[in-house]
C-alpha atoms as one frame of an Amber mdcrd trajectory, in Angstrom:
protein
  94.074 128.159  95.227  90.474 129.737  95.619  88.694 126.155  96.049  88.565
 124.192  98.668  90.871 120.625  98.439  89.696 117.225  98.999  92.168 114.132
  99.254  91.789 110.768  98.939  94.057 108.641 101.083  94.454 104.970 101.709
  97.277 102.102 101.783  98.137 100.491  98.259  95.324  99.190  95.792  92.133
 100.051  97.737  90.503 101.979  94.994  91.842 105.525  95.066  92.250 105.914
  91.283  88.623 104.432  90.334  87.128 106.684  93.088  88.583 109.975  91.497
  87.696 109.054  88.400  84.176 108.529  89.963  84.230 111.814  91.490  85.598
 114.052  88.713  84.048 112.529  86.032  86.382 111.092  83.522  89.505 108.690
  83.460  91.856 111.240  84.292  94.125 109.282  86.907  95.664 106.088  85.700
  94.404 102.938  87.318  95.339  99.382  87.247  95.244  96.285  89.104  98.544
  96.467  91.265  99.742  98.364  93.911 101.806 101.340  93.621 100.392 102.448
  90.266  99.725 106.010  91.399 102.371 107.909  93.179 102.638 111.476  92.364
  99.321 113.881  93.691  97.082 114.005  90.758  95.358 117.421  91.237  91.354
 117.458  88.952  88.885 120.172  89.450  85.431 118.834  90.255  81.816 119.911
  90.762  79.221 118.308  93.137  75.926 119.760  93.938  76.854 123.262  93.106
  79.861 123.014  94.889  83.162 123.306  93.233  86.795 121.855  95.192  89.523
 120.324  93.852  90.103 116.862  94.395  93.727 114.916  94.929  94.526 111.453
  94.131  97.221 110.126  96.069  99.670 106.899  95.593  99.138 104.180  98.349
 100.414 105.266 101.882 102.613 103.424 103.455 103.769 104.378 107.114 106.962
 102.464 107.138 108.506 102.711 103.389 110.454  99.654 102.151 112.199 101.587
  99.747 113.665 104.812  98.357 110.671 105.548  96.507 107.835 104.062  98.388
 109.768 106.359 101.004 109.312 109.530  98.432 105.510 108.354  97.759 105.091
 108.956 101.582 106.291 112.332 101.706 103.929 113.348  98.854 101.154 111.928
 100.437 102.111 113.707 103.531 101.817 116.710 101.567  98.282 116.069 100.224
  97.207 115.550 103.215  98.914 119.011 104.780  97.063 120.674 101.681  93.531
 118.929 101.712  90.432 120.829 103.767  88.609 117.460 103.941  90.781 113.848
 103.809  88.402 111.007 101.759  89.778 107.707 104.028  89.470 105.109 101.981
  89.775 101.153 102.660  88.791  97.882 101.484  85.878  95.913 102.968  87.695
  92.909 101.188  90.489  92.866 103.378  88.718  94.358 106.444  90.386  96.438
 109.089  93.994  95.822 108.430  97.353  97.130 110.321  97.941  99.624 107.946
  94.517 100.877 107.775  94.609 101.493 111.862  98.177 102.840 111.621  96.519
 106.152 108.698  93.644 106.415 110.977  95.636 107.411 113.582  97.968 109.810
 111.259  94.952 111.621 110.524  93.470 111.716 113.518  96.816 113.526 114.402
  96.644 115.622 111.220  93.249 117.751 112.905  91.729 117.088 109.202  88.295
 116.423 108.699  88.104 112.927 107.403  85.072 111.223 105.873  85.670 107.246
 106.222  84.745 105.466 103.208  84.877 101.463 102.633  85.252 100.469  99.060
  84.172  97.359  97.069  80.873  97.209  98.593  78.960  96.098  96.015  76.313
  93.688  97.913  74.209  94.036 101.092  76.506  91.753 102.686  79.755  93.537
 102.139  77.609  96.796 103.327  76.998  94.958 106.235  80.516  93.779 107.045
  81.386  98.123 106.035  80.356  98.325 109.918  83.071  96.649 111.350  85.519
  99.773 110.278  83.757 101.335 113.270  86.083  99.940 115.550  88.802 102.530
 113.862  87.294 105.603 115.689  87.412 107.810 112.822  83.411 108.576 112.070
  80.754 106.699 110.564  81.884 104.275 107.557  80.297 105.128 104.390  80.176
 101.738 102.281  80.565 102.458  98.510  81.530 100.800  94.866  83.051 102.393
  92.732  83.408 100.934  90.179  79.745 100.384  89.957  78.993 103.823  91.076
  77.056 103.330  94.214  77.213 104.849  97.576  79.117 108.143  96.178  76.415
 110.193  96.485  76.265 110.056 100.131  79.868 110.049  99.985  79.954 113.480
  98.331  76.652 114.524 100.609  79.325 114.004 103.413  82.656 115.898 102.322
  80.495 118.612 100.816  79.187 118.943 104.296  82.747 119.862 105.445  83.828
 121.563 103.256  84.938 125.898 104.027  83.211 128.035 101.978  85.605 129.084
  99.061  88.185 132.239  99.608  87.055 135.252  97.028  88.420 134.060  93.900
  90.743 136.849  91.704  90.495 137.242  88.124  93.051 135.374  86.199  92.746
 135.344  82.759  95.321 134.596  80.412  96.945 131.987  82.495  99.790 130.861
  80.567 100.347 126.738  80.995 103.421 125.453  80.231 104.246 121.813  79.906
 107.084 119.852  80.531 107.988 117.149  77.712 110.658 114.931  76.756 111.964
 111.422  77.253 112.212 109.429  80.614 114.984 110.242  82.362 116.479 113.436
  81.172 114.993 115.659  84.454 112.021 117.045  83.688 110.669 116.600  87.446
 113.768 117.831  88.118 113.066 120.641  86.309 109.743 121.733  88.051 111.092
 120.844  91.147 114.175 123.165  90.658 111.536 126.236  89.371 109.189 125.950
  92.203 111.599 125.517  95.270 110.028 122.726  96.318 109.857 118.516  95.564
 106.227 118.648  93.863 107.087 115.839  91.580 108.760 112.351  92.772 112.215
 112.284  91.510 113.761 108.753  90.884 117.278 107.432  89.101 114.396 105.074
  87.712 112.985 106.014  84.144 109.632 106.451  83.864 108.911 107.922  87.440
 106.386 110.184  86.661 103.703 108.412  85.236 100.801 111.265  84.807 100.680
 114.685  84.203 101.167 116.603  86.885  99.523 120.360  87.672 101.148 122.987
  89.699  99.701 126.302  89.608 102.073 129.106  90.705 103.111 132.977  89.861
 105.872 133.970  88.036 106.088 138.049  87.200 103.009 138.404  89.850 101.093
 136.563  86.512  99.665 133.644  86.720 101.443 130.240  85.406 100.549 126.561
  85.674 103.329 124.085  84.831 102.439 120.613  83.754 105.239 117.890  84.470
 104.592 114.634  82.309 105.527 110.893  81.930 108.570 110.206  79.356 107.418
 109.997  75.916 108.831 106.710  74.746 108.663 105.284  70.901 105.552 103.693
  70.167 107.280 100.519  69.475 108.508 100.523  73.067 105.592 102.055  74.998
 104.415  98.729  76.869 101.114  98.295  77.268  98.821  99.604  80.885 100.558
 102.018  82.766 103.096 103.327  80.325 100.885 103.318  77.753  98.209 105.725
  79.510 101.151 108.261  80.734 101.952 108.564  76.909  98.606 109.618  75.961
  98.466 111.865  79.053 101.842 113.541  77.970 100.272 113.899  74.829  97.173
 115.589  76.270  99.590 117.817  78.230 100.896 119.073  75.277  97.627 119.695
  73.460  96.670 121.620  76.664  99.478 123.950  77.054 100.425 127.024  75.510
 104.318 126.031  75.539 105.870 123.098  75.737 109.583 123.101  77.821 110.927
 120.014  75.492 113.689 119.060  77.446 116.949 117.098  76.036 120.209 116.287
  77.744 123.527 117.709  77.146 125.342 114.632  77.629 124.475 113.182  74.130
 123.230 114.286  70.757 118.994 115.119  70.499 117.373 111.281  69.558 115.042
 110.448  67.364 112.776 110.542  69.618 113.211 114.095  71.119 112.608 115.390
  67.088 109.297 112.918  67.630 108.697 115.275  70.989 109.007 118.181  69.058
 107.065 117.197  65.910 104.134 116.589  68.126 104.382 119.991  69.698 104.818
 121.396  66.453 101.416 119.962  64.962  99.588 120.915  68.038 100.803 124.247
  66.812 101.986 124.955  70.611 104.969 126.956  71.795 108.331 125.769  72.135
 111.140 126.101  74.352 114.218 123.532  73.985 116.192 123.128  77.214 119.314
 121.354  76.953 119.522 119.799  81.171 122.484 118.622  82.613 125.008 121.582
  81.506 126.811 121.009  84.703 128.206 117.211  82.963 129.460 119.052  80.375
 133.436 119.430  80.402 133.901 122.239  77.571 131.119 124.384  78.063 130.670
 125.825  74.468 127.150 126.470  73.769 127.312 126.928  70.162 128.125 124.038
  68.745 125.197 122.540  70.921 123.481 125.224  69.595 124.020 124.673  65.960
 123.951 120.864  66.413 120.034 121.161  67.474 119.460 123.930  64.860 120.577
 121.369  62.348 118.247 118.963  63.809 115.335 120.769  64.258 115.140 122.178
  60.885 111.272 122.133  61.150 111.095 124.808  64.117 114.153 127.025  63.461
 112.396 129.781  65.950 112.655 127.565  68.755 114.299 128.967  71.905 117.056
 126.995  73.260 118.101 127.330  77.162 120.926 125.058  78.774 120.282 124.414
  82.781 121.212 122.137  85.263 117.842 121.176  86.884 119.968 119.526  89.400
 121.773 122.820  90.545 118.931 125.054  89.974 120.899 126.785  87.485 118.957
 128.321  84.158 115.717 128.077  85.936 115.177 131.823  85.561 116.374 132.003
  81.778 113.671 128.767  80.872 110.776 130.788  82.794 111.957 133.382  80.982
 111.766 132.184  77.199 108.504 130.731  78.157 106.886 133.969  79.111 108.479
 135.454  75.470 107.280 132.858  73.633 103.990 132.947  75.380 103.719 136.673
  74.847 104.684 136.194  70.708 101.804 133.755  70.779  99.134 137.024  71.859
 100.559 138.903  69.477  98.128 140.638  67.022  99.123 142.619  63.797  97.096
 145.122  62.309  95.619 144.259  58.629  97.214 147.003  56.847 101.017 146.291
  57.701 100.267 142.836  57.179  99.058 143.234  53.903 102.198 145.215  53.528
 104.389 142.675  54.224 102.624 139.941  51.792 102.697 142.276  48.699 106.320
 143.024  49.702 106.516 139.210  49.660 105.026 138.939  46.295 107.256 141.341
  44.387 110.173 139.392  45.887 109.432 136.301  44.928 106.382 135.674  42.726
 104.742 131.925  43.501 105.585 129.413  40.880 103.102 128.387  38.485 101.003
 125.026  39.199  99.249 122.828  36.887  99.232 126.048  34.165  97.755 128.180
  37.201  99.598 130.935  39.698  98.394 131.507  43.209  96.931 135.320  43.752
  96.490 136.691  47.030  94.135 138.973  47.688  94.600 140.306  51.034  94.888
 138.592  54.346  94.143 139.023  58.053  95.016 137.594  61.401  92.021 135.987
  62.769  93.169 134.584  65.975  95.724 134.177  68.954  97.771 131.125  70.777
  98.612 130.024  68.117  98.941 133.321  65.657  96.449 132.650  63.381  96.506
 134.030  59.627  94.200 134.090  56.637  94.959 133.915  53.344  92.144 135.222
  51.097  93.412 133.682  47.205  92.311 132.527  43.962  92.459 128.917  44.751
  93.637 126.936  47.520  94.998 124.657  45.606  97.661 126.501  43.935  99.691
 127.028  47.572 102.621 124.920  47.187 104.337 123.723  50.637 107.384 125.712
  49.988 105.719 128.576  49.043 103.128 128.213  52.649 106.976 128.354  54.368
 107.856 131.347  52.369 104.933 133.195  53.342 105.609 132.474  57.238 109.330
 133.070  56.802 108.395 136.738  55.559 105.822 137.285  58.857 108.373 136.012
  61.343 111.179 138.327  59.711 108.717 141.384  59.821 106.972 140.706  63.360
 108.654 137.821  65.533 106.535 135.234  66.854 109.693 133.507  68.199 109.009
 130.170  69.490 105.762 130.052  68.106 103.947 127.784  65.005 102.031 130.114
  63.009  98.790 128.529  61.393  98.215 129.594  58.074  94.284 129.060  56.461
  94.037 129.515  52.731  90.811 130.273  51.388  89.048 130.669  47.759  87.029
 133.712  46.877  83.407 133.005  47.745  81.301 132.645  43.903  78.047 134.206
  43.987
């Protein structure tokens, strides 16, 4: 990364969640009232006087786990706080100086990290007052703060700006291709990133519904640049429960509206659900890339692909150019083969076709098979042209718009994807009317 990284820390339910939100701007880390509701890093980009960092939410630290995954909760804060430049301390003037609060102090006075001490909930002059007694801590001046109501961040921000290196020369990378990782709870999708980077950047739990926001890991992959989103489960509406769950579906949702392709991962150990088709008929209106990975190959006694393979054909009638790979995120095995149907897919999605064989390939079309007649009427198509990129864009130039029948819209794209590819890849087809002087 090019910009600098600031982390908040603190023990459980002390305001880490509101605070980034504060910072960055919008209500991009989930927060509710109980402990423990963040616990992956949440990575945000964020601007404050001129200066540009990115900032790191972190799940509540606690320095002697009571369990397996307040254990693994630990270690990723650990990790935050190995990656930050500046540390944002923050505790609760509530509660006052606790146990736990002395017991991070000390880690990060050990860590060597700049740290700016910052005392939440004070929202009166005597809770500002009582911000002094976090003195006694020996970790720099307290800066008391809201918030929730927004005051004392300035000279919050006046402080870790003040820290902050300057930014390392930053190197052109356009055309980053993001790829998001989607599916139901459980079937390994942290797993999955995990197993691709070489490294445990997501929290992985025998507990559905671990990850609970989308996660961002930038990273290389052909010396090009990638960035992998890991999500929450995508659940049935009629079983999403409402607060936490019910942000991480929305977020998983954003995910996939902000990728290019979308890893949609299913499990080999029973048939595609209901809702994985629900998975992919969101990706496919977002008109996003698609890669299907079929995880946990290595359960599988008789390892014949293709009846797997013609099982999910069958079910995914809608997107018969999707990719499928079969890994075991577990092993590490089929890492390399997902990465790379992502980068083809990705690459079909820049793909840009001259006008004249286009318009080659729609007459062609039309002597084949002639479009039926509507309402007395036939469509006539008068040329067309590709217009755009990620997602192939095409337009249509006809009589009337209203004469396309659906079947004859698939007919159309059938044609382009036998003549030019765009495997794994929606294509968005515009029809529009001649223009009437």
């Amino acid at each position: 990364m090019t910009k600098p990284i600031v982390a908040i820390v603190g023990r459980p339910n002390v305001g880490k969640s509101t605070l980034f939100n504060r910072i960055i701007g919008e209500r991009l880390a989930i927060t509710e009232d109980l402990p423990g509701t963040t616990r992956d890093r949440i990575y945000g980009d964020a601007s404050w006087g001129g200066h540009e960092f990115t900032l790191v939410d972190t799940g509540g630290l606690e320095l002697s786990p009571g369990s397996d995954l307040i254990q693994k909760v630990k270690e990723q804060v650990e990790v935050a706080i190995a990656e930050a430049d500046v540390i944002i301390f923050l505790v609760d003037v509530l509660n006052g100086v606790t146990v736990p609060d002395a017991d991070i102090a000390q880690a990060l006075r050990r860590s060597g990290k700049p740290v700016v001490l910052a005392v939440n909930k004070a929202d009166n002059e005597q809770r500002r007052q009582e911000a002094l007694q976090f003195y006694e801590m020996g970790i720099g001046d307290p800066v008391p703060l809201s918030a929730y109501h927004a005051t004392g961040t300035y000279e919050l921000m006046d402080r870790v700006i003040a820290l902050l290196p300057p930014p390392s020369p930053a190197t052109a990378e356009e055309g980053v291709m993001k790829v998001a990782i989607v599916g139901r709870p459980n079937v390994g999708k942290s797993l999955l990133l995990n197993a691709i980077l070489g490294e445990e950047r997501a929290i992985v739990n025998e507990a559905p519904g671990t990850t609970r926001d989308a996660l961002d890991t930038p990273f290389r992959y052909r010396d090009q640049p990638v960035l992998l989103i890991d999500t929450a489960g995508i659940r049935r509406r009629g079983r999403v429960e409402r607060g936490v769950e019910h942000y991480s579906v929305l977020r998983a949702l954003r995910a996939i509206d902000r990728a290019d392709v979308a890893l949609l991962v299913a499990e080999a150990t029973e048939p595609m659900t209901a809702q994985d088709l629900h998975v992919a008929g969101y990706i496919q209106q977002a008109f996003k890339g698609i890669v299907l990975v079929i995880n946990k190959w290595d359960l599988v006694q008789k390892k014949e692909k293709a009846p797997y393979i013609q099982q999910a054909r069958q079910q995914l009638r809608f997107m018969p150019h999707a990719p499928i790979v079969f890994t075991s995120a577990l092993l590490g095995e089929g890492t390399e083969e997902v990465l790379a149907a992502a980068w083809m897919v990705y690459q079909e999605r820049l793909k840009r076709i001259p006008t004249a064989p286009l318009n080659k390939v729609v007459r062609d079309a039309l002597v084949s098979h002639a479009p039926p007649m509507v309402r007395g009427s036939r469509l006539n198509i008068l040329y067309a042209t590709q217009t755009g990129v990620n997602p192939p864009t095409f337009v249509f130039f006809v009589n009337n718009p209203a004469l396309v029948h659906f079947s004859y819209r698939r007919y159309l794209e059938n044609k382009l994807r036998q003549a030019f590819g765009f495997d794994g890849s929606p294509l968005r087809l515009i029809f529009k009317g001649r223009e009437r002087d």
